[in-house]
Amino acid sequence: MVRRDPGGRLFQLSRRTPAGKSDVPPTGSAVRSAKLAALPVAYAGRRVAGAGRRAIGRSAAEVDRDIRERTAQHVFAVLGEMKGCVAKLGQMLAIYEFALPADVAGPYREALARLQDSAPSMLPATVHAVLADQMGPRWRSMFLDFDDRRPAAASVGQVHRAIWHDGRAVAVKVMYPGARQAIGNDLTALRRMAPLFNALLPGADSRAVIERLCAYISEELDYELEAAHQSRFAEAYADDPDFVVPRVIAQYPDILVTEWLDGTSLSRLIARGTPFERDRVGLLILRFLFSGPTRAGLLYGDPHPGNFRVMPDGRLGVVDFGACAPWPPGYLDMVKDFAPAMLRCAPDELEAAIRRNGYVAPGRPLDMDTVIARIAPLRDAVLAPTLELDSRWMRRQMAAVTDLSVTNVLRQLTMPSEHTTVARTAVAGLGVLGQLRAAIPLRREYERWFPEVVATLADVRPG
């Protein structure tokens, strides 16, 4: 139920759907922490119950499969219900589903796909209360029609289809009541986890990286900023033969109204698209990510399947511009400094570039032979005319990144905190392309959109 506090602000009381679940995310830090803490406890309980089932004759493989299915459903149901930062974590996990071993990934695929495309919805009364609070009691006069059914989920809100008063089909993004409080609590919990990140990546300045991530996530609560980002992209890509960015129609503190896009979801293409279709859309995603800084002055920061549509005319539709940013100061100068050393893979030259650009703590030793062994496959991928992002290649790269053994040289490295947003876009974009299993002309597109970097390699030969 929606009420106002003594200051007139809208807030949400407990309200349950018929299935017994709240139609808004839990906002109290204790509640959210308890929900997260319940996940490993429930998993341990399933393992104990599984041991009992094995004792009465069920096969180990059957029991383990059942445990994975139940765990997948539980994990992504909780992540979807909590929304905010935790739902964003779920979206990122969904991107990396393709990197799981084939015999493990199956039970997670359906749960992950559901999390990308939907989450527990606000009831119509809650949505109407937010609209009235933000747009005024006569909010319905702004629309010829407003569809309460089948809302699409966003990280901090949900999206409804409507007809604007001038007849245009529009998407109305409505922020969840309590979203700011919920995300504030999530960010507080995330900051407290800095020591855990130090254990995983001892070479990194975890607190600085986490603060940068917190600032990045907080921007998604700013619909005014998102409207400004989207307007820049819409203007830059207006009438483009490859892309469609919906224009902003109206913006209120907790509501964003934009043009509606009808198209095929990327999840459907991932599941049932032909190789030609997947390669073509993969190329368009790569081109959009590469061209954004040049054409719109911003890096598109949230490439996951839920934010792309394949339009009836074949163009790529792009939505959700809450997480965008310009290049960090000096970033391209850093890339130009790194590029010759990475191409040659000469140990002394590459180590000097790593240290010069702050990718290792001062005085920390580096095993350069192992660094080069990790970097060379990525360099070769960029140099190849076509990069085929099959599951085996992606799993090898992900295994190298996520290996927590003390011998993993990547644990010796760090990253300047201001580069976090670029890294997130790069890894998430690679994840989407991996899900598509696309063959992409990475080298050609890189040469097209980053000629100033390519110019530094004119006289350099691969090592």
Tab-separated table of C-alpha atoms in Angstrom:
chain	number	residue	atom	x	y	z
A	1	MET	CA	0.000	0.000	0.000
A	2	VAL	CA	1.285	3.483	-0.885
A	3	ARG	CA	1.147	6.266	1.701
A	4	ARG	CA	2.738	9.657	2.253
A	5	ASP	CA	4.984	10.583	5.154
A	6	PRO	CA	4.399	13.821	7.123
A	7	GLY	CA	6.545	15.671	4.583
A	8	GLY	CA	4.343	14.538	1.709
A	9	ARG	CA	6.784	12.045	0.227
A	10	LEU	CA	5.568	8.765	-1.249
A	11	PHE	CA	6.534	5.546	0.518
A	12	GLN	CA	5.507	1.895	0.367
A	13	LEU	CA	3.883	-0.190	3.078
A	14	SER	CA	3.901	-3.968	2.960
A	15	ARG	CA	1.713	-5.279	0.181
A	16	ARG	CA	1.600	-8.847	-1.083
A	17	THR	CA	0.681	-10.370	-4.402
A	18	PRO	CA	-1.644	-13.374	-4.411
A	19	ALA	CA	1.418	-15.629	-4.554
A	20	GLY	CA	2.623	-14.103	-1.298
A	21	LYS	CA	5.448	-12.017	-2.764
A	22	SER	CA	5.799	-8.274	-2.403
A	23	ASP	CA	5.269	-6.235	-5.570
A	24	VAL	CA	8.131	-3.878	-4.629
A	25	PRO	CA	11.703	-4.721	-3.634
A	26	PRO	CA	12.539	-5.167	0.058
A	27	THR	CA	14.288	-1.990	1.216
A	28	GLY	CA	15.474	-2.644	4.767
A	29	SER	CA	19.146	-3.560	5.055
A	30	ALA	CA	18.362	-6.341	7.539
A	31	VAL	CA	15.723	-7.838	5.238
A	32	ARG	CA	17.962	-7.695	2.178
A	33	SER	CA	20.937	-9.110	4.064
A	34	ALA	CA	18.782	-11.939	5.405
A	35	LYS	CA	17.591	-12.815	1.904
A	36	LEU	CA	21.166	-12.992	0.617
A	37	ALA	CA	22.349	-14.938	3.652
A	38	ALA	CA	19.591	-17.470	3.079
A	39	LEU	CA	21.051	-18.515	-0.280
A	40	PRO	CA	24.095	-20.468	0.972
A	41	VAL	CA	22.074	-21.841	3.901
A	42	ALA	CA	19.441	-23.192	1.525
A	43	TYR	CA	22.138	-24.638	-0.721
A	44	ALA	CA	23.704	-26.442	2.244
A	45	GLY	CA	20.287	-27.806	3.169
A	46	ARG	CA	19.807	-29.158	-0.341
A	47	ARG	CA	23.184	-30.884	-0.179
A	48	VAL	CA	22.226	-32.577	3.099
A	49	ALA	CA	18.843	-33.615	1.711
A	50	GLY	CA	20.596	-34.879	-1.404
A	51	ALA	CA	22.823	-37.128	0.666
A	52	GLY	CA	19.685	-38.669	2.140
A	53	ARG	CA	18.170	-39.250	-1.291
A	54	ARG	CA	21.360	-40.911	-2.486
A	55	ALA	CA	21.225	-43.178	0.540
A	56	ILE	CA	17.791	-44.472	-0.530
A	57	GLY	CA	18.941	-45.315	-4.033
A	58	ARG	CA	18.769	-42.219	-6.267
A	59	SER	CA	21.826	-41.775	-8.478
A	60	ALA	CA	24.379	-39.111	-7.620
A	61	ALA	CA	23.972	-37.505	-11.058
A	62	GLU	CA	20.190	-37.262	-10.655
A	63	VAL	CA	20.471	-35.751	-7.172
A	64	ASP	CA	23.134	-33.230	-8.233
A	65	ARG	CA	21.050	-32.143	-11.221
A	66	ASP	CA	18.048	-31.614	-8.972
A	67	ILE	CA	20.157	-29.555	-6.534
A	68	ARG	CA	21.453	-27.344	-9.353
A	69	GLU	CA	17.945	-26.772	-10.714
A	70	ARG	CA	16.545	-25.816	-7.314
A	71	THR	CA	19.521	-23.614	-6.516
A	72	ALA	CA	19.274	-21.808	-9.865
A	73	GLN	CA	15.587	-21.115	-9.339
A	74	HIS	CA	16.188	-19.870	-5.783
A	75	VAL	CA	19.198	-17.687	-6.577
A	76	PHE	CA	17.634	-15.878	-9.501
A	77	ALA	CA	14.213	-15.584	-7.865
A	78	VAL	CA	15.872	-13.763	-4.940
A	79	LEU	CA	17.995	-11.600	-7.222
A	80	GLY	CA	14.996	-10.689	-9.343
A	81	GLU	CA	12.810	-9.886	-6.337
A	82	MET	CA	15.422	-7.674	-4.700
A	83	LYS	CA	16.131	-5.664	-7.846
A	84	GLY	CA	18.487	-2.716	-7.444
A	85	CYS	CA	22.198	-3.575	-7.240
A	86	VAL	CA	21.440	-7.208	-6.554
A	87	ALA	CA	19.315	-7.565	-9.680
A	88	LYS	CA	22.113	-5.884	-11.623
A	89	LEU	CA	24.426	-8.590	-10.264
A	90	GLY	CA	21.973	-11.163	-11.572
A	91	GLN	CA	22.032	-9.586	-15.015
A	92	MET	CA	25.830	-9.733	-15.005
A	93	LEU	CA	25.727	-13.384	-13.958
A	94	ALA	CA	23.319	-14.033	-16.805
A	95	ILE	CA	25.833	-12.566	-19.240
A	96	TYR	CA	28.479	-15.027	-18.068
A	97	GLU	CA	26.225	-18.092	-18.177
A	98	PHE	CA	27.788	-19.080	-21.501
A	99	ALA	CA	31.148	-19.541	-19.754
A	100	LEU	CA	29.891	-22.286	-17.429
A	101	PRO	CA	30.873	-25.858	-18.311
A	102	ALA	CA	28.279	-27.434	-20.599
A	103	ASP	CA	27.242	-30.090	-18.060
A	104	VAL	CA	26.592	-27.415	-15.412
A	105	ALA	CA	25.084	-24.584	-17.463
A	106	GLY	CA	21.844	-26.289	-18.489
A	107	PRO	CA	19.836	-25.927	-15.248
A	108	TYR	CA	20.780	-22.248	-14.978
A	109	ARG	CA	19.919	-21.182	-18.517
A	110	GLU	CA	16.150	-20.902	-18.136
A	111	ALA	CA	16.349	-19.142	-14.764
A	112	LEU	CA	18.910	-16.675	-16.112
A	113	ALA	CA	16.856	-15.897	-19.203
A	114	ARG	CA	13.816	-15.179	-17.024
A	115	LEU	CA	15.831	-12.818	-14.859
A	116	GLN	CA	17.011	-10.886	-17.915
A	117	ASP	CA	13.523	-10.441	-19.302
A	118	SER	CA	11.297	-10.185	-16.231
A	119	ALA	CA	11.048	-9.812	-12.465
A	120	PRO	CA	8.226	-9.603	-9.890
A	121	SER	CA	6.028	-6.719	-11.015
A	122	MET	CA	4.516	-3.793	-9.198
A	123	LEU	CA	0.768	-4.060	-8.915
A	124	PRO	CA	-1.218	-1.558	-11.004
A	125	ALA	CA	-2.289	0.381	-7.905
A	126	THR	CA	1.343	0.927	-6.953
A	127	VAL	CA	2.251	2.061	-10.466
A	128	HIS	CA	-0.714	4.438	-10.576
A	129	ALA	CA	0.243	5.940	-7.230
A	130	VAL	CA	3.770	6.671	-8.456
A	131	LEU	CA	2.426	8.200	-11.677
A	132	ALA	CA	0.012	10.407	-9.722
A	133	ASP	CA	2.748	11.506	-7.335
A	134	GLN	CA	5.159	12.355	-10.145
A	135	MET	CA	2.888	13.611	-12.938
A	136	GLY	CA	-0.055	14.885	-10.926
A	137	PRO	CA	-3.531	13.495	-10.158
A	138	ARG	CA	-4.600	13.958	-13.798
A	139	TRP	CA	-1.746	11.848	-15.131
A	140	ARG	CA	-4.121	9.808	-17.286
A	141	SER	CA	-4.810	12.894	-19.438
A	142	MET	CA	-1.207	12.615	-20.682
A	143	PHE	CA	-1.995	9.237	-22.247
A	144	LEU	CA	-4.573	7.986	-24.709
A	145	ASP	CA	-3.931	4.522	-23.289
A	146	PHE	CA	-1.752	3.035	-20.531
A	147	ASP	CA	-1.175	-0.742	-20.436
A	148	ASP	CA	-0.881	-2.189	-16.936
A	149	ARG	CA	-0.253	-5.679	-18.322
A	150	ARG	CA	3.054	-7.379	-19.139
A	151	PRO	CA	5.450	-4.741	-17.818
A	152	ALA	CA	9.110	-5.258	-18.624
A	153	ALA	CA	11.628	-5.216	-15.782
A	154	ALA	CA	14.443	-2.688	-15.452
A	155	SER	CA	17.151	-2.705	-12.792
A	156	VAL	CA	15.484	-0.032	-10.621
A	157	GLY	CA	12.035	0.106	-12.173
A	158	GLN	CA	9.666	-1.404	-14.682
A	159	VAL	CA	8.549	-0.345	-18.134
A	160	HIS	CA	4.964	-0.082	-19.414
A	161	ARG	CA	3.725	0.400	-22.957
A	162	ALA	CA	1.405	3.363	-23.424
A	163	ILE	CA	0.041	5.732	-26.070
A	164	TRP	CA	1.076	9.340	-25.510
A	165	HIS	CA	-1.526	12.087	-25.864
A	166	ASP	CA	-0.286	12.868	-29.411
A	167	GLY	CA	-0.749	9.255	-30.559
A	168	ARG	CA	2.868	8.056	-30.297
A	169	ALA	CA	3.586	4.651	-28.753
A	170	VAL	CA	5.805	5.221	-25.719
A	171	ALA	CA	7.697	3.291	-23.063
A	172	VAL	CA	7.058	4.550	-19.524
A	173	LYS	CA	9.801	3.605	-17.074
A	174	VAL	CA	8.565	3.852	-13.473
A	175	MET	CA	11.033	3.623	-10.591
A	176	TYR	CA	10.188	1.209	-7.783
A	177	PRO	CA	9.095	2.933	-4.569
A	178	GLY	CA	11.956	2.533	-2.124
A	179	ALA	CA	14.542	1.865	-4.844
A	180	ARG	CA	16.868	4.599	-3.608
A	181	GLN	CA	16.801	3.263	-0.068
A	182	ALA	CA	17.337	-0.301	-1.270
A	183	ILE	CA	20.295	0.636	-3.442
A	184	GLY	CA	21.747	2.793	-0.675
A	185	ASN	CA	21.691	-0.245	1.599
A	186	ASP	CA	23.212	-2.425	-1.130
A	187	LEU	CA	26.056	0.035	-1.652
A	188	THR	CA	26.736	0.131	2.082
A	189	ALA	CA	26.962	-3.674	2.081
A	190	LEU	CA	29.168	-3.604	-1.015
A	191	ARG	CA	31.605	-1.208	0.646
A	192	ARG	CA	31.842	-3.540	3.633
A	193	MET	CA	32.888	-6.350	1.284
A	194	ALA	CA	36.113	-4.600	0.231
A	195	PRO	CA	38.293	-6.945	2.365
A	196	LEU	CA	36.831	-9.932	0.490
A	197	PHE	CA	37.815	-8.366	-2.823
A	198	ASN	CA	41.300	-7.811	-1.452
A	199	ALA	CA	41.522	-11.536	-0.763
A	200	LEU	CA	40.486	-12.313	-4.340
A	201	LEU	CA	42.615	-9.654	-6.022
A	202	PRO	CA	45.438	-8.747	-3.641
A	203	GLY	CA	47.063	-6.436	-6.180
A	204	ALA	CA	44.020	-4.183	-6.538
A	205	ASP	CA	42.952	-1.058	-4.684
A	206	SER	CA	39.583	-2.638	-3.956
A	207	ARG	CA	38.127	0.270	-2.011
A	208	ALA	CA	38.787	2.723	-4.852
A	209	VAL	CA	37.314	0.338	-7.422
A	210	ILE	CA	34.239	-0.297	-5.248
A	211	GLU	CA	33.707	3.448	-4.738
A	212	ARG	CA	33.840	3.921	-8.498
A	213	LEU	CA	31.339	1.074	-8.953
A	214	CYS	CA	29.041	2.592	-6.308
A	215	ALA	CA	29.085	5.958	-8.082
A	216	TYR	CA	28.358	4.207	-11.357
A	217	ILE	CA	25.365	2.313	-9.929
A	218	SER	CA	24.017	5.414	-8.176
A	219	GLU	CA	23.785	7.188	-11.535
A	220	GLU	CA	21.118	4.678	-12.593
A	221	LEU	CA	18.796	6.311	-10.043
A	222	ASP	CA	19.107	9.632	-11.870
A	223	TYR	CA	16.480	9.620	-14.611
A	224	GLU	CA	17.358	13.214	-15.541
A	225	LEU	CA	20.916	12.119	-16.312
A	226	GLU	CA	19.646	9.056	-18.180
A	227	ALA	CA	17.362	11.274	-20.280
A	228	ALA	CA	20.318	13.502	-21.157
A	229	HIS	CA	22.433	10.484	-22.146
A	230	GLN	CA	19.660	8.991	-24.256
A	231	SER	CA	18.983	12.293	-25.996
A	232	ARG	CA	22.658	12.553	-26.994
A	233	PHE	CA	22.614	9.042	-28.455
A	234	ALA	CA	19.258	9.586	-30.171
A	235	GLU	CA	20.537	12.735	-31.860
A	236	ALA	CA	23.867	11.124	-32.826
A	237	TYR	CA	22.182	8.071	-34.381
A	238	ALA	CA	19.090	9.738	-35.858
A	239	ASP	CA	18.114	8.170	-39.200
A	240	ASP	CA	21.062	5.772	-38.979
A	241	PRO	CA	20.826	2.745	-41.312
A	242	ASP	CA	22.102	0.378	-38.605
A	243	PHE	CA	20.707	1.625	-35.278
A	244	VAL	CA	17.573	2.935	-33.578
A	245	VAL	CA	17.726	4.889	-30.327
A	246	PRO	CA	14.287	5.941	-29.028
A	247	ARG	CA	13.861	9.654	-28.384
A	248	VAL	CA	13.015	11.024	-24.932
A	249	ILE	CA	9.440	12.340	-24.726
A	250	ALA	CA	9.227	13.460	-21.080
A	251	GLN	CA	11.103	13.050	-17.814
A	252	TYR	CA	10.056	13.355	-14.166
A	253	PRO	CA	12.198	12.547	-11.094
A	254	ASP	CA	11.071	8.895	-10.971
A	255	ILE	CA	9.539	8.494	-14.455
A	256	LEU	CA	11.070	8.462	-17.924
A	257	VAL	CA	8.908	8.473	-21.072
A	258	THR	CA	10.560	7.526	-24.366
A	259	GLU	CA	9.531	6.272	-27.782
A	260	TRP	CA	8.504	2.611	-27.854
A	261	LEU	CA	10.539	0.057	-29.805
A	262	ASP	CA	8.872	-3.021	-31.283
A	263	GLY	CA	11.412	-5.699	-32.078
A	264	THR	CA	12.690	-9.208	-31.441
A	265	SER	CA	14.444	-9.733	-28.134
A	266	LEU	CA	18.085	-10.703	-28.225
A	267	SER	CA	17.345	-13.674	-25.964
A	268	ARG	CA	15.191	-15.188	-28.729
A	269	LEU	CA	17.953	-14.660	-31.286
A	270	ILE	CA	20.507	-16.250	-28.944
A	271	ALA	CA	18.285	-19.312	-28.568
A	272	ARG	CA	16.990	-19.730	-32.126
A	273	GLY	CA	18.850	-17.411	-34.508
A	274	THR	CA	20.766	-18.700	-37.523
A	275	PRO	CA	24.571	-18.229	-37.632
A	276	PHE	CA	24.121	-15.457	-40.223
A	277	GLU	CA	21.598	-13.615	-38.024
A	278	ARG	CA	23.763	-13.955	-34.925
A	279	ASP	CA	26.904	-12.773	-36.736
A	280	ARG	CA	25.097	-9.769	-38.185
A	281	VAL	CA	23.655	-8.656	-34.852
A	282	GLY	CA	27.003	-9.317	-33.151
A	283	LEU	CA	28.648	-6.952	-35.628
A	284	LEU	CA	26.042	-4.273	-34.926
A	285	ILE	CA	26.503	-4.559	-31.153
A	286	LEU	CA	30.277	-4.315	-31.536
A	287	ARG	CA	29.917	-1.303	-33.844
A	288	PHE	CA	27.542	0.468	-31.471
A	289	LEU	CA	29.872	0.002	-28.497
A	290	PHE	CA	32.921	1.136	-30.481
A	291	SER	CA	31.248	4.110	-32.168
A	292	GLY	CA	29.528	5.627	-29.121
A	293	PRO	CA	32.460	7.709	-27.839
A	294	THR	CA	33.138	9.135	-31.314
A	295	ARG	CA	29.542	9.810	-32.349
A	296	ALA	CA	27.791	10.595	-29.041
A	297	GLY	CA	30.772	11.433	-26.842
A	298	LEU	CA	29.745	8.651	-24.445
A	299	LEU	CA	30.531	5.007	-23.838
A	300	TYR	CA	27.373	2.872	-23.681
A	301	GLY	CA	27.696	1.201	-20.307
A	302	ASP	CA	25.040	-1.510	-20.053
A	303	PRO	CA	25.349	-4.061	-22.878
A	304	HIS	CA	23.259	-7.051	-21.878
A	305	PRO	CA	20.661	-8.929	-23.949
A	306	GLY	CA	17.667	-7.207	-22.356
A	307	ASN	CA	18.796	-3.834	-23.707
A	308	PHE	CA	18.909	-4.761	-27.403
A	309	ARG	CA	16.106	-5.366	-29.927
A	310	VAL	CA	16.271	-6.534	-33.539
A	311	MET	CA	13.891	-4.243	-35.390
A	312	PRO	CA	11.584	-5.451	-38.206
A	313	ASP	CA	13.741	-3.559	-40.733
A	314	GLY	CA	16.909	-5.280	-39.449
A	315	ARG	CA	18.308	-2.362	-37.476
A	316	LEU	CA	19.536	-2.790	-33.896
A	317	GLY	CA	17.370	-1.030	-31.312
A	318	VAL	CA	19.107	0.049	-28.101
A	319	VAL	CA	17.456	1.040	-24.805
A	320	ASP	CA	18.490	1.890	-21.225
A	321	PHE	CA	21.058	4.687	-21.108
A	322	GLY	CA	21.408	5.081	-17.351
A	323	ALA	CA	24.970	3.774	-17.298
A	324	CYS	CA	26.924	5.875	-19.788
A	325	ALA	CA	30.129	7.854	-19.392
A	326	PRO	CA	32.786	9.615	-21.450
A	327	TRP	CA	36.253	8.129	-21.774
A	328	PRO	CA	38.137	8.561	-18.483
A	329	PRO	CA	40.685	11.396	-18.743
A	330	GLY	CA	43.813	10.158	-20.461
A	331	TYR	CA	42.369	6.739	-21.245
A	332	LEU	CA	43.102	6.759	-24.978
A	333	ASP	CA	46.621	8.064	-24.292
A	334	MET	CA	47.086	5.036	-22.034
A	335	VAL	CA	45.840	2.707	-24.790
A	336	LYS	CA	48.213	4.282	-27.310
A	337	ASP	CA	51.076	3.815	-24.850
A	338	PHE	CA	50.155	0.168	-24.237
A	339	ALA	CA	49.396	-0.834	-27.830
A	340	PRO	CA	52.954	-1.158	-29.255
A	341	ALA	CA	54.160	-3.053	-26.179
A	342	MET	CA	51.201	-5.438	-26.309
A	343	LEU	CA	51.656	-6.030	-30.032
A	344	ARG	CA	55.326	-6.900	-29.651
A	345	CYS	CA	54.838	-8.719	-26.312
A	346	ALA	CA	58.443	-7.803	-25.444
A	347	PRO	CA	58.791	-8.486	-21.687
A	348	ASP	CA	60.737	-5.357	-20.670
A	349	GLU	CA	58.674	-3.018	-22.830
A	350	LEU	CA	55.360	-4.493	-21.691
A	351	GLU	CA	56.308	-4.437	-18.011
A	352	ALA	CA	57.354	-0.792	-18.306
A	353	ALA	CA	53.958	0.073	-19.860
A	354	ILE	CA	52.082	-1.837	-17.137
A	355	ARG	CA	53.948	0.010	-14.404
A	356	ARG	CA	53.810	3.393	-16.135
A	357	ASN	CA	50.019	3.243	-16.413
A	358	GLY	CA	49.251	2.042	-12.884
A	359	TYR	CA	48.236	-1.557	-13.612
A	360	VAL	CA	50.462	-2.966	-10.873
A	361	ALA	CA	51.235	-1.649	-7.410
A	362	PRO	CA	54.626	0.099	-7.176
A	363	GLY	CA	57.398	-2.350	-6.312
A	364	ARG	CA	55.227	-5.430	-6.759
A	365	PRO	CA	57.039	-8.171	-8.743
A	366	LEU	CA	55.561	-9.488	-11.988
A	367	ASP	CA	56.071	-12.829	-13.700
A	368	MET	CA	56.256	-11.380	-17.204
A	369	ASP	CA	56.491	-14.742	-18.981
A	370	THR	CA	53.110	-15.666	-17.505
A	371	VAL	CA	51.687	-12.186	-18.191
A	372	ILE	CA	52.626	-12.545	-21.847
A	373	ALA	CA	51.143	-16.044	-21.983
A	374	ARG	CA	47.848	-14.562	-20.750
A	375	ILE	CA	47.914	-11.545	-23.073
A	376	ALA	CA	49.087	-13.202	-26.296
A	377	PRO	CA	45.760	-15.002	-27.043
A	378	LEU	CA	43.881	-11.714	-26.660
A	379	ARG	CA	46.370	-9.928	-28.900
A	380	ASP	CA	46.041	-12.687	-31.496
A	381	ALA	CA	42.249	-12.398	-31.339
A	382	VAL	CA	42.425	-8.680	-32.137
A	383	LEU	CA	44.842	-9.273	-35.026
A	384	ALA	CA	42.757	-12.036	-36.630
A	385	PRO	CA	40.488	-10.961	-39.528
A	386	THR	CA	37.557	-12.619	-37.759
A	387	LEU	CA	37.162	-13.548	-34.105
A	388	GLU	CA	34.902	-16.543	-33.546
A	389	LEU	CA	33.467	-16.305	-30.055
A	390	ASP	CA	32.657	-19.953	-29.530
A	391	SER	CA	32.063	-21.306	-26.045
A	392	ARG	CA	35.418	-23.071	-25.812
A	393	TRP	CA	37.434	-19.901	-26.507
A	394	MET	CA	35.329	-17.875	-24.071
A	395	ARG	CA	35.621	-20.487	-21.330
A	396	ARG	CA	39.397	-20.516	-21.631
A	397	GLN	CA	39.557	-16.742	-21.250
A	398	MET	CA	37.078	-16.692	-18.365
A	399	ALA	CA	38.945	-19.490	-16.607
A	400	ALA	CA	42.147	-17.446	-16.795
A	401	VAL	CA	40.434	-14.396	-15.321
A	402	THR	CA	38.547	-16.204	-12.544
A	403	ASP	CA	41.345	-18.583	-11.436
A	404	LEU	CA	41.784	-17.834	-7.718
A	405	SER	CA	45.024	-19.780	-7.254
A	406	VAL	CA	47.962	-17.805	-5.889
A	407	THR	CA	49.909	-18.640	-9.058
A	408	ASN	CA	47.469	-16.741	-11.284
A	409	VAL	CA	49.493	-13.748	-12.445
A	410	LEU	CA	46.341	-11.696	-12.986
A	411	ARG	CA	45.975	-11.558	-9.198
A	412	GLN	CA	49.181	-9.506	-9.137
A	413	LEU	CA	47.661	-6.805	-11.317
A	414	THR	CA	45.307	-3.967	-10.499
A	415	MET	CA	43.377	-1.311	-12.408
A	416	PRO	CA	43.098	2.453	-11.955
A	417	SER	CA	39.655	2.929	-10.452
A	418	GLU	CA	38.634	5.438	-13.117
A	419	HIS	CA	39.008	2.694	-15.745
A	420	THR	CA	36.394	0.472	-14.050
A	421	THR	CA	33.502	1.635	-16.229
A	422	VAL	CA	35.422	0.927	-19.448
A	423	ALA	CA	36.380	-2.540	-18.222
A	424	ARG	CA	32.787	-3.314	-17.243
A	425	THR	CA	31.503	-2.331	-20.683
A	426	ALA	CA	34.225	-4.349	-22.406
A	427	VAL	CA	33.618	-7.504	-20.384
A	428	ALA	CA	29.817	-7.237	-20.535
A	429	GLY	CA	29.954	-6.577	-24.279
A	430	LEU	CA	32.199	-9.572	-24.770
A	431	GLY	CA	29.725	-11.591	-22.720
A	432	VAL	CA	26.795	-10.652	-24.973
A	433	LEU	CA	28.794	-11.460	-28.101
A	434	GLY	CA	29.791	-14.765	-26.525
A	435	GLN	CA	26.172	-15.630	-25.861
A	436	LEU	CA	25.437	-14.932	-29.526
A	437	ARG	CA	28.370	-17.180	-30.506
A	438	ALA	CA	29.100	-14.533	-33.114
A	439	ALA	CA	32.003	-14.350	-35.545
A	440	ILE	CA	32.993	-10.677	-35.562
A	441	PRO	CA	35.476	-8.584	-37.580
A	442	LEU	CA	37.016	-7.121	-34.440
A	443	ARG	CA	40.177	-5.855	-36.140
A	444	ARG	CA	38.309	-4.039	-38.928
A	445	GLU	CA	35.934	-2.274	-36.545
A	446	TYR	CA	38.760	-1.333	-34.192
A	447	GLU	CA	40.719	0.210	-37.070
A	448	ARG	CA	37.628	2.138	-38.146
A	449	TRP	CA	36.761	3.670	-34.787
A	450	PHE	CA	40.178	4.053	-33.148
A	451	PRO	CA	42.476	5.269	-35.937
A	452	GLU	CA	44.607	7.264	-33.501
A	453	VAL	CA	45.534	4.031	-31.695
A	454	VAL	CA	46.175	2.169	-34.948
A	455	ALA	CA	48.459	4.997	-36.088
A	456	THR	CA	50.839	4.235	-33.215
A	457	LEU	CA	51.303	0.707	-34.623
A	458	ALA	CA	52.261	1.678	-38.155
A	459	ASP	CA	55.879	0.536	-37.788
A	460	VAL	CA	55.343	-2.148	-35.135
A	461	ARG	CA	55.538	-5.847	-35.936
A	462	PRO	CA	53.956	-8.526	-33.719
A	463	GLY	CA	56.408	-10.297	-31.435
